[in-house]
Each structure stands twice: as C-alpha cells, then as structure tokens.
Coordinates of C-alpha atoms and ligand atoms in Angstrom, one line a residue:
M9 CA -158.9 15.1 1.7
T10 CA -158.3 18.7 0.7
S11 CA -154.8 19.6 -0.4
R12 CA -154.6 21.7 2.7
M13 CA -155.2 18.6 4.9
I14 CA -152.6 16.7 2.9
A15 CA -150.1 19.5 3.4
F16 CA -151.0 19.6 7.1
G17 CA -150.7 15.8 7.3
G18 CA -147.3 16.0 5.6
L19 CA -146.1 18.6 8.0
F20 CA -147.4 16.6 11.0
F21 CA -145.4 13.6 9.6
L22 CA -142.3 15.7 9.3
I23 CA -142.7 16.9 12.9
L24 CA -143.1 13.4 14.1
Q25 CA -140.0 12.3 12.2
G26 CA -138.1 15.2 13.6
A27 CA -139.2 14.7 17.2
L28 CA -138.9 10.9 17.4
G29 CA -135.6 9.3 16.8
F30 CA -134.8 5.7 16.5
D31 CA -134.9 4.6 20.1
V32 CA -131.9 2.7 21.4
S33 CA -132.5 1.0 24.8
T34 CA -130.5 -2.1 24.1
M35 CA -127.1 -2.8 22.4
E36 CA -129.0 -4.8 19.7
Q37 CA -131.0 -1.8 18.8
L38 CA -127.8 0.2 18.4
E39 CA -126.5 -2.4 15.9
Q40 CA -129.9 -2.2 14.1
A41 CA -129.6 1.6 14.0
K42 CA -126.2 1.2 12.3
K43 CA -127.4 -1.4 9.8
T44 CA -130.4 0.7 8.8
G45 CA -128.4 3.9 8.7
Q46 CA -130.5 5.9 11.1
K47 CA -129.8 9.6 11.2
L48 CA -131.5 10.4 14.5
V49 CA -130.7 8.0 17.3
T50 CA -132.1 8.5 20.8
V51 CA -130.2 6.5 23.4
R52 CA -132.7 6.1 26.2
N53 CA -132.2 4.4 29.6
L54 CA -129.6 2.1 28.1
Q55 CA -127.7 -0.3 30.4
V56 CA -124.4 -1.1 28.7
P57 CA -123.2 -4.6 29.6
A58 CA -120.0 -4.9 31.6
G59 CA -116.8 -4.9 29.6
K60 CA -118.6 -3.5 26.5
T61 CA -118.0 -0.1 24.8
L62 CA -121.0 2.0 23.8
D63 CA -119.6 2.3 20.3
F64 CA -121.3 4.7 17.9
Q65 CA -118.8 3.9 15.1
G66 CA -120.7 2.7 12.1
L67 CA -123.5 5.3 12.3
P68 CA -123.4 7.4 9.1
N69 CA -121.8 10.8 9.1
G70 CA -124.4 13.5 9.8
T71 CA -126.2 11.5 12.4
T72 CA -127.7 13.2 15.5
I73 CA -127.3 11.2 18.7
E74 CA -129.5 12.2 21.6
F75 CA -129.2 11.0 25.2
A76 CA -132.4 10.6 27.2
G77 CA -133.0 9.1 30.7
R78 CA -130.2 7.3 32.5
V79 CA -127.4 5.6 30.7
T80 CA -125.3 3.2 32.9
F81 CA -122.5 0.6 32.5
G82 CA -121.9 -2.8 34.0
Y83 CA -119.0 -3.3 36.3
K84 CA -115.8 -5.0 35.2
E85 CA -112.1 -4.3 35.7
W86 CA -111.0 -3.5 32.1
N87 CA -109.4 -0.7 30.1
G88 CA -112.5 0.7 28.3
P89 CA -113.3 3.1 26.9
L90 CA -116.9 3.2 28.0
M91 CA -118.0 5.2 24.9
I92 CA -116.6 6.0 21.5
I93 CA -117.9 8.5 18.9
K94 CA -116.0 9.0 15.6
G95 CA -116.9 10.6 12.3
G96 CA -118.0 13.8 10.7
N97 CA -121.0 16.2 10.9
F98 CA -122.3 14.6 14.1
I99 CA -124.6 16.4 16.5
V100 CA -124.4 14.8 19.9
K101 CA -126.8 16.2 22.6
G102 CA -128.4 15.5 25.9
L103 CA -132.1 15.9 26.4
K104 CA -133.4 17.5 29.6
G105 CA -133.1 15.3 32.6
H106 CA -130.7 12.7 31.1
V107 CA -127.5 11.5 32.8
I108 CA -124.7 9.4 31.6
D109 CA -123.7 7.8 34.9
G110 CA -120.4 5.9 35.1
E111 CA -121.0 4.9 38.8
G112 CA -117.3 5.2 39.1
Q113 CA -117.5 4.6 42.9
R114 CA -117.4 0.9 42.0
W115 CA -113.8 1.3 40.8
W116 CA -112.5 4.2 42.9
D117 CA -109.7 3.2 45.3
G118 CA -107.8 6.5 45.6
L119 CA -105.2 5.2 43.0
G120 CA -106.6 6.3 39.7
G121 CA -104.3 5.1 36.9
I122 CA -101.4 4.2 39.2
T123 CA -100.5 0.5 39.0
G124 CA -101.6 -1.6 41.9
G125 CA -105.1 -0.4 41.9
K126 CA -108.2 -1.7 40.1
T127 CA -108.1 -1.5 36.3
K128 CA -110.5 1.3 35.5
P129 CA -112.2 1.8 32.1
A130 CA -111.0 5.1 30.6
P131 CA -111.8 7.4 29.1
F132 CA -115.5 7.7 29.8
I133 CA -115.9 8.9 26.3
Y134 CA -113.4 8.9 23.4
M135 CA -114.3 11.4 20.7
Q136 CA -112.7 11.8 17.3
L137 CA -115.0 14.2 15.5
E138 CA -114.9 16.6 12.6
N139 CA -117.3 19.4 11.8
S140 CA -119.5 18.4 14.8
F141 CA -121.4 19.8 17.8
V142 CA -121.6 18.2 21.2
N143 CA -124.1 20.0 23.5
D144 CA -125.8 19.7 26.9
L145 CA -124.3 16.4 28.1
V146 CA -124.3 15.4 31.8
F147 CA -121.6 13.0 32.9
K148 CA -121.5 11.7 36.4
N149 CA -118.9 9.7 38.4
A150 CA -116.4 8.6 35.8
P151 CA -114.2 5.7 36.9
M152 CA -111.2 7.8 35.7
T153 CA -110.5 10.2 32.8
V154 CA -113.8 11.7 31.5
M155 CA -113.4 13.1 28.0
A156 CA -110.6 12.2 25.5
I157 CA -110.9 14.7 22.7
N158 CA -108.5 13.3 20.2
A159 CA -107.7 14.2 16.6
C160 CA -110.8 16.4 16.4
R161 CA -111.3 19.3 13.9
N162 CA -113.9 22.0 13.9
L163 CA -115.6 20.7 17.0
I164 CA -117.9 22.9 19.2
M165 CA -118.8 21.7 22.6
N166 CA -121.2 23.6 24.8
N167 CA -122.8 23.2 28.2
I168 CA -121.1 20.0 29.3
D169 CA -121.5 19.0 32.9
I170 CA -118.9 16.7 34.4
D171 CA -119.9 15.9 38.0
N172 CA -117.5 13.7 39.8
A173 CA -118.1 15.4 43.2
L174 CA -118.7 12.1 44.9
G175 CA -115.1 11.2 44.1
H176 CA -113.8 13.7 46.7
T177 CA -115.0 11.5 49.5
K178 CA -115.0 8.1 47.8
G179 CA -111.6 7.8 46.3
G180 CA -111.9 9.3 42.8
H181 CA -108.4 10.0 41.3
N182 CA -107.0 10.9 37.8
T183 CA -110.5 12.0 36.8
D184 CA -109.4 14.5 34.2
G185 CA -112.3 16.5 32.8
F186 CA -111.4 17.4 29.2
D187 CA -108.2 15.9 27.8
V188 CA -107.5 17.5 24.4
A189 CA -104.8 16.2 22.1
H190 CA -103.9 16.4 18.4
S191 CA -106.9 18.6 17.7
E192 CA -107.6 21.8 15.8
N193 CA -110.4 24.4 16.0
V194 CA -112.1 23.1 19.1
R195 CA -114.2 25.3 21.4
I196 CA -115.4 24.2 24.8
T197 CA -117.7 26.7 26.4
N198 CA -120.2 27.2 29.2
S199 CA -119.3 23.9 31.0
R200 CA -118.7 22.7 34.5
V201 CA -116.2 20.2 35.9
N202 CA -116.1 19.0 39.5
N203 CA -113.3 16.4 39.7
Q204 CA -110.0 15.1 41.1
D205 CA -107.5 16.0 38.4
D206 CA -107.0 18.5 35.6
C207 CA -110.2 20.4 34.6
L208 CA -108.6 20.8 31.1
A209 CA -105.4 19.0 30.1
L210 CA -104.5 20.2 26.7
S211 CA -101.4 18.4 25.5
S212 CA -101.2 19.2 21.8
G213 CA -103.3 21.1 19.3
K214 CA -103.9 24.4 17.6
N215 CA -106.7 27.0 17.8
I216 CA -108.4 25.7 20.9
V217 CA -110.7 27.9 22.9
F218 CA -111.8 27.1 26.5
A219 CA -114.2 29.8 27.6
N220 CA -116.7 30.5 30.3
N221 CA -116.1 27.3 32.1
E222 CA -116.1 26.5 35.8
C223 CA -113.6 24.1 37.4
R224 CA -114.2 22.8 41.0
G225 CA -112.2 20.5 43.2
G226 CA -109.5 19.4 40.9
H227 CA -106.0 20.4 39.7
G228 CA -106.8 23.5 37.6
I229 CA -106.5 24.3 34.0
A230 CA -103.4 22.9 32.4
V231 CA -101.6 23.3 29.1
I232 CA -98.9 20.6 28.7
G233 CA -96.1 20.8 26.2
G234 CA -93.3 18.5 25.0
F235 CA -95.2 15.2 24.9
D236 CA -93.8 13.1 22.0
G237 CA -92.5 16.3 20.3
D238 CA -96.1 17.5 19.9
N239 CA -96.8 21.2 19.8
V240 CA -99.3 23.5 21.4
E241 CA -100.2 26.8 19.7
D242 CA -102.8 29.4 19.6
I243 CA -104.7 28.6 22.7
L244 CA -107.2 30.9 24.4
I245 CA -108.5 30.2 27.9
K246 CA -110.9 32.9 28.8
D247 CA -113.5 33.9 31.4
C248 CA -113.1 30.8 33.6
K249 CA -113.5 30.2 37.3
V250 CA -111.2 27.8 39.2
I251 CA -112.7 27.0 42.6
N252 CA -111.2 24.9 45.4
N253 CA -108.5 23.4 43.1
N254 CA -105.0 22.8 44.3
I255 CA -103.6 24.7 41.3
G256 CA -105.2 27.6 39.4
V257 CA -103.8 27.7 35.9
R258 CA -100.6 26.2 34.6
V259 CA -98.4 25.6 31.7
K260 CA -96.1 22.6 32.2
T261 CA -93.6 21.1 29.8
I262 CA -92.3 17.6 30.2
L263 CA -88.8 17.1 31.7
G264 CA -86.7 16.4 28.7
G265 CA -89.6 17.0 26.3
K266 CA -89.4 18.4 22.8
G267 CA -91.6 20.7 20.8
Y268 CA -93.0 24.2 21.5
V269 CA -95.7 26.0 23.4
K270 CA -96.6 29.2 21.5
R271 CA -99.2 31.9 21.9
V272 CA -101.1 30.5 24.9
T273 CA -103.3 33.1 26.5
F274 CA -105.1 33.0 29.8
D275 CA -107.4 35.9 30.0
N276 CA -109.8 36.8 32.9
V277 CA -109.5 33.7 35.1
E278 CA -110.9 33.9 38.6
L279 CA -109.2 31.8 41.3
K280 CA -111.2 31.0 44.4
D281 CA -109.5 29.3 47.4
V282 CA -106.8 27.6 45.5
S283 CA -104.9 25.5 48.0
E284 CA -101.3 25.2 46.6
I285 CA -100.2 27.5 43.7
G286 CA -102.2 30.1 41.8
V287 CA -100.2 30.3 38.5
V288 CA -97.6 27.7 37.6
V289 CA -95.3 27.7 34.5
I290 CA -92.7 24.9 34.7
G291 CA -90.3 23.1 32.5
N292 CA -89.6 20.1 34.7
Y293 CA -92.9 18.2 34.7
Y294 CA -92.5 14.6 35.4
G295 CA -95.9 13.0 34.8
N296 CA -98.1 12.0 37.6
N297 CA -95.3 12.6 40.1
G298 CA -95.3 16.3 39.4
P299 CA -92.2 18.5 38.9
K300 CA -88.8 16.9 39.3
G301 CA -85.2 18.4 39.2
E302 CA -84.1 21.2 37.0
P303 CA -86.2 22.4 34.0
T304 CA -84.9 21.3 30.5
K305 CA -84.6 23.2 27.3
G306 CA -86.3 21.6 24.3
C307 CA -89.8 22.9 24.6
P308 CA -89.7 26.7 24.8
I309 CA -92.8 28.6 26.0
T310 CA -93.1 31.7 23.9
N311 CA -95.7 34.5 23.7
L312 CA -97.4 33.3 26.8
V313 CA -100.1 35.7 28.1
M314 CA -101.4 35.7 31.7
N315 CA -103.8 38.5 31.8
N316 CA -106.1 39.4 34.6
I317 CA -105.7 36.3 36.6
H318 CA -107.3 37.3 39.9
G319 CA -108.9 36.0 43.1
N320 CA -107.2 34.2 45.9
V321 CA -104.9 31.5 47.0
L322 CA -105.2 30.2 50.5
N323 CA -102.7 31.7 52.8
N324 CA -100.7 28.5 53.2
G325 CA -100.3 28.3 49.4
T326 CA -98.3 30.4 46.9
K327 CA -99.2 32.9 44.3
H328 CA -96.8 32.0 41.5
W329 CA -94.2 29.6 40.5
V330 CA -92.2 29.9 37.3
Y331 CA -89.4 27.4 36.8
V332 CA -88.3 27.1 33.2
A333 CA -85.1 26.8 31.2
E334 CA -86.3 29.0 28.3
G335 CA -89.2 31.3 27.6
S336 CA -89.7 34.6 25.9
D337 CA -92.2 37.3 25.1
W338 CA -94.5 36.8 28.0
T339 CA -97.1 39.2 29.3
W340 CA -97.9 38.8 33.0
N341 CA -100.7 40.7 34.7
T342 CA -102.1 38.9 37.8
N343 CA -103.8 40.1 40.9
I344 CA -103.9 37.3 43.5
Q345 CA -104.6 37.7 47.2
G346 CA -103.3 35.4 49.9
G347 CA -100.8 32.8 48.9
N348 CA -98.1 34.0 51.4
R349 CA -96.4 30.7 52.1
P350 CA -92.7 30.8 51.4
W351 CA -91.8 28.7 48.3
Q352 CA -88.8 28.2 46.2
P353 CA -87.6 31.1 44.0
C354 CA -88.5 31.3 40.3
K355 CA -86.2 30.6 37.5
G356 CA -86.2 31.6 33.8
I357 CA -88.6 34.6 34.0
P358 CA -88.1 36.6 30.8
K359 CA -86.3 39.9 31.4
G360 CA -88.5 42.8 32.2
L361 CA -91.3 41.0 34.0
N362 CA -92.0 41.4 37.6
I363 CA -93.5 38.3 39.1
E364 CA -93.8 37.8 42.9
C365 CA -92.1 34.6 43.7
G366 CA -90.9 32.7 46.8
T367 CA -87.5 33.2 48.3
N368 CA -87.0 29.9 50.1
K369 CA -84.0 27.8 49.3
V370 CA -84.7 25.0 46.8
G371 CA -85.2 21.6 48.5
Ligands
NAG402 C1 -117.1 10.8 7.6 O1 -116.4 11.9 8.3 C2 -115.0 11.7 8.5 C3 -114.6 12.9 9.3 O2 -114.9 14.1 8.6 C4 -114.3 11.6 7.2 O3 -113.0 11.3 7.4 C5 -114.9 10.4 6.4 O4 -114.3 10.3 5.1 C6 -116.4 10.5 6.3 N1 -117.0 9.3 5.7 C7 -117.8 9.3 4.7 C8 -118.3 8.0 4.2 O5 -118.1 10.3 4.1
NAG403 C1 -103.4 24.6 52.8 O1 -104.5 24.2 53.7 C2 -105.5 23.4 53.0 C3 -106.6 23.3 53.9 O2 -106.2 22.8 55.2 C4 -104.9 22.1 52.5 O3 -105.9 21.4 51.8 C5 -103.7 22.4 51.6 O4 -103.1 21.3 51.1 C6 -102.7 23.3 52.2 N1 -101.7 23.8 51.2 C7 -100.5 23.5 51.3 C8 -99.6 24.0 50.2 O5 -100.0 22.9 52.2

C-alpha cells in the first residue's frame, strides 16, 4: 500500500466514523451506548415501551444524539416524562425525515392536566443542558406539555417543529410548546408550534431570546412572573408570528406572587386573527383558571417594551388589556386592527402612555 492509499484509507475510516453513529433501535442498545461511552448515538425507529422514559442520562458529556426514522412510545397512564436529556456540551439533532411521535391522541380527553382526566405523561422532553445545541427536531402530538427547558445555561435551539395540530379536533389541552424556567442564556429560533396552550411559557430566567418563531392555534407567547419568588429578566421576543391564537402576547404575574419582571422586550410580533386579546399585561393571574380578582403588588413589571406589535384581532375580541397594581418605565407601540369588542377598562398603566383599552364596567 502506498502512503497515499493509507492516508486515503484513514480518511475513509474517519468519514465512516463520522457518518455512522452507534445505532439505538432498542432500549438495551441505549444502555449499551451508555456503558461503552458512545459519543455519537443515532436513535433510529425506536419504540419506547409503555411507562418507560427514553433517558439519555449516563451518556458522556460531549455526546451527539441524532434522531432518525420514527420514535414512538407505548401507552400507559403515568406521569412521564417521555424523554430526558441532561448534561453538558451535547448536540441533539434530528435527521431529515425523522419524527418523534407522542401519539398523544391516545391520552387526549380535552382536560389536559386538570384532575379527573387521564394521567398524561409530561413533559414530552425534559432538558437540563449546558453549552449545548438542539437542532432540527420534529415533535408530533404530545400527550400534554412538550418541552420543559429547565435549569439550562448556554443553550441554542434552532428549527424545532412542534406539531400538535391534531389536538385541535381530538381533545389536546395544556400542550405548551416551550416551557422555560430557571435558565440563563437560552436562544430559541426559527421554530414552529401548533398547539393548544402557550407557545412559549417563560416563568423564570435571564437572557432568553425567542426569535423568528411561528405560533399557531394556541394561547400566544407568555412571560409569567411571580412563581415561587422567581425572577424574569432580560428577555427578548422578536420577529415572531402568532396566528389563530386566543391571545397574542402577554405578561402575567401570579396573583399574590413575589419577584420581579424586568426588561422584557417584545419587538416586531405579528398577530393574525387573534380571537380574544391582542396584548395582555396582568397582575392577577390565577393559574389554569386565568385572571382572578384585583391585581396584587409583589411582582412589579418594569422596563417592559411592546414595540411594533401589529396585525389583527378578530372583531369580537379586544386589542389590549392591562391590569396591574404596579409597573413602570414601559414603552408601548402597537398597531392592531380589529378587536373592537367592549372589554373592561385597564388599570395601572404607567403615566404618560396611551393604550387603547375597553370601557365596560368590570364584571
Ligand atoms: C457534564 O456537564 C455538566 C453540565 O455542564 C456538568 O455539571 C458536569 O460536571 C459534567 N460532568 C462531567 C463528568 O464532566
Ligand atoms: C370570537 O369569535 C371566534 C370565532 O367564532 C371565537 O372562536 C372566539 O372565541 C370569539 N371571541 C370572543 C372573545 O368571544
């Protein structure tokens, strides 16, 4: 063999190694991948047994996890989660044509997480990642919440497809797209959510960017303050579209909650056929039951920016609703068509802002 052939052979070997991961088509193979410390794992047409979590804990930091083919889960009433990924320096990505299919229709009963219904495994995927990338994943028909992004740092997510469209006719409920909590330096970009609850529900964190995403069918983009005294700060929601949701964008703090919501910016969000309220900022959020009673102090919303929120609310809906006990240093620049239904007046708008509100009596 000439040295050139050897070099070529070596290169070929490297390419093979690069292209072919350790295939995981059974749960046993996943355990084997962990035992042997595989750094490139390809999950291919895996059927996860009922009541089991597809658990990637135990793979070494720095592993690349790829998804290929169709990944499915057996049916059982249980709490889940269906998948867990934790660690550092991970690359998680979907290969062309793959789908991670929760077949949530087997659990959907229109009740979501409300007691009385079926117990649904949630979230679909729980992620606790540092210095990691999550790209090109396709999730279909989650039983309930899709992504729990919890205690993550330096995480970049791009091109995530959350398709729960079937849930609109088959009883999908509480199918949040991205739930972000206790996280720092997270970016979610170029993604699509079609669901029956919040597109983004960001309940605590710092330096979170949600940009160039499209939300369909659900409850809009939400920043939530005052959960367990957690804070929300330096959030940028930019260049998004909210289509056929009941709410466009909102900031809601929990009734009686403590903490603060600081420097949250919504910039260039297009609303299309929003059915209830275009922009909501409230201080009396009472969980799944929505707003209740008078807003409380304890979680002030400061340096809020609503810039270039445009598009339309259906005529039987309302453009804006602000209902807070305290708030200061807001910028408000919206241009919303439609939304002419009378609604209750606003409360707590910082001095100097002119926001078109309802005039109806409360109640
Ligand atoms: C793996 O990464 C996590 C998150 O960055 C880190 O906390 C942990 O110490 C790392 N483990 C090892 C063995 O390096
Ligand atoms: C407005 O009409 C749409 C379509 O009929 C409906 O889904 C929506 O709930 C209505 N909005 C309100 C605030 O009643």
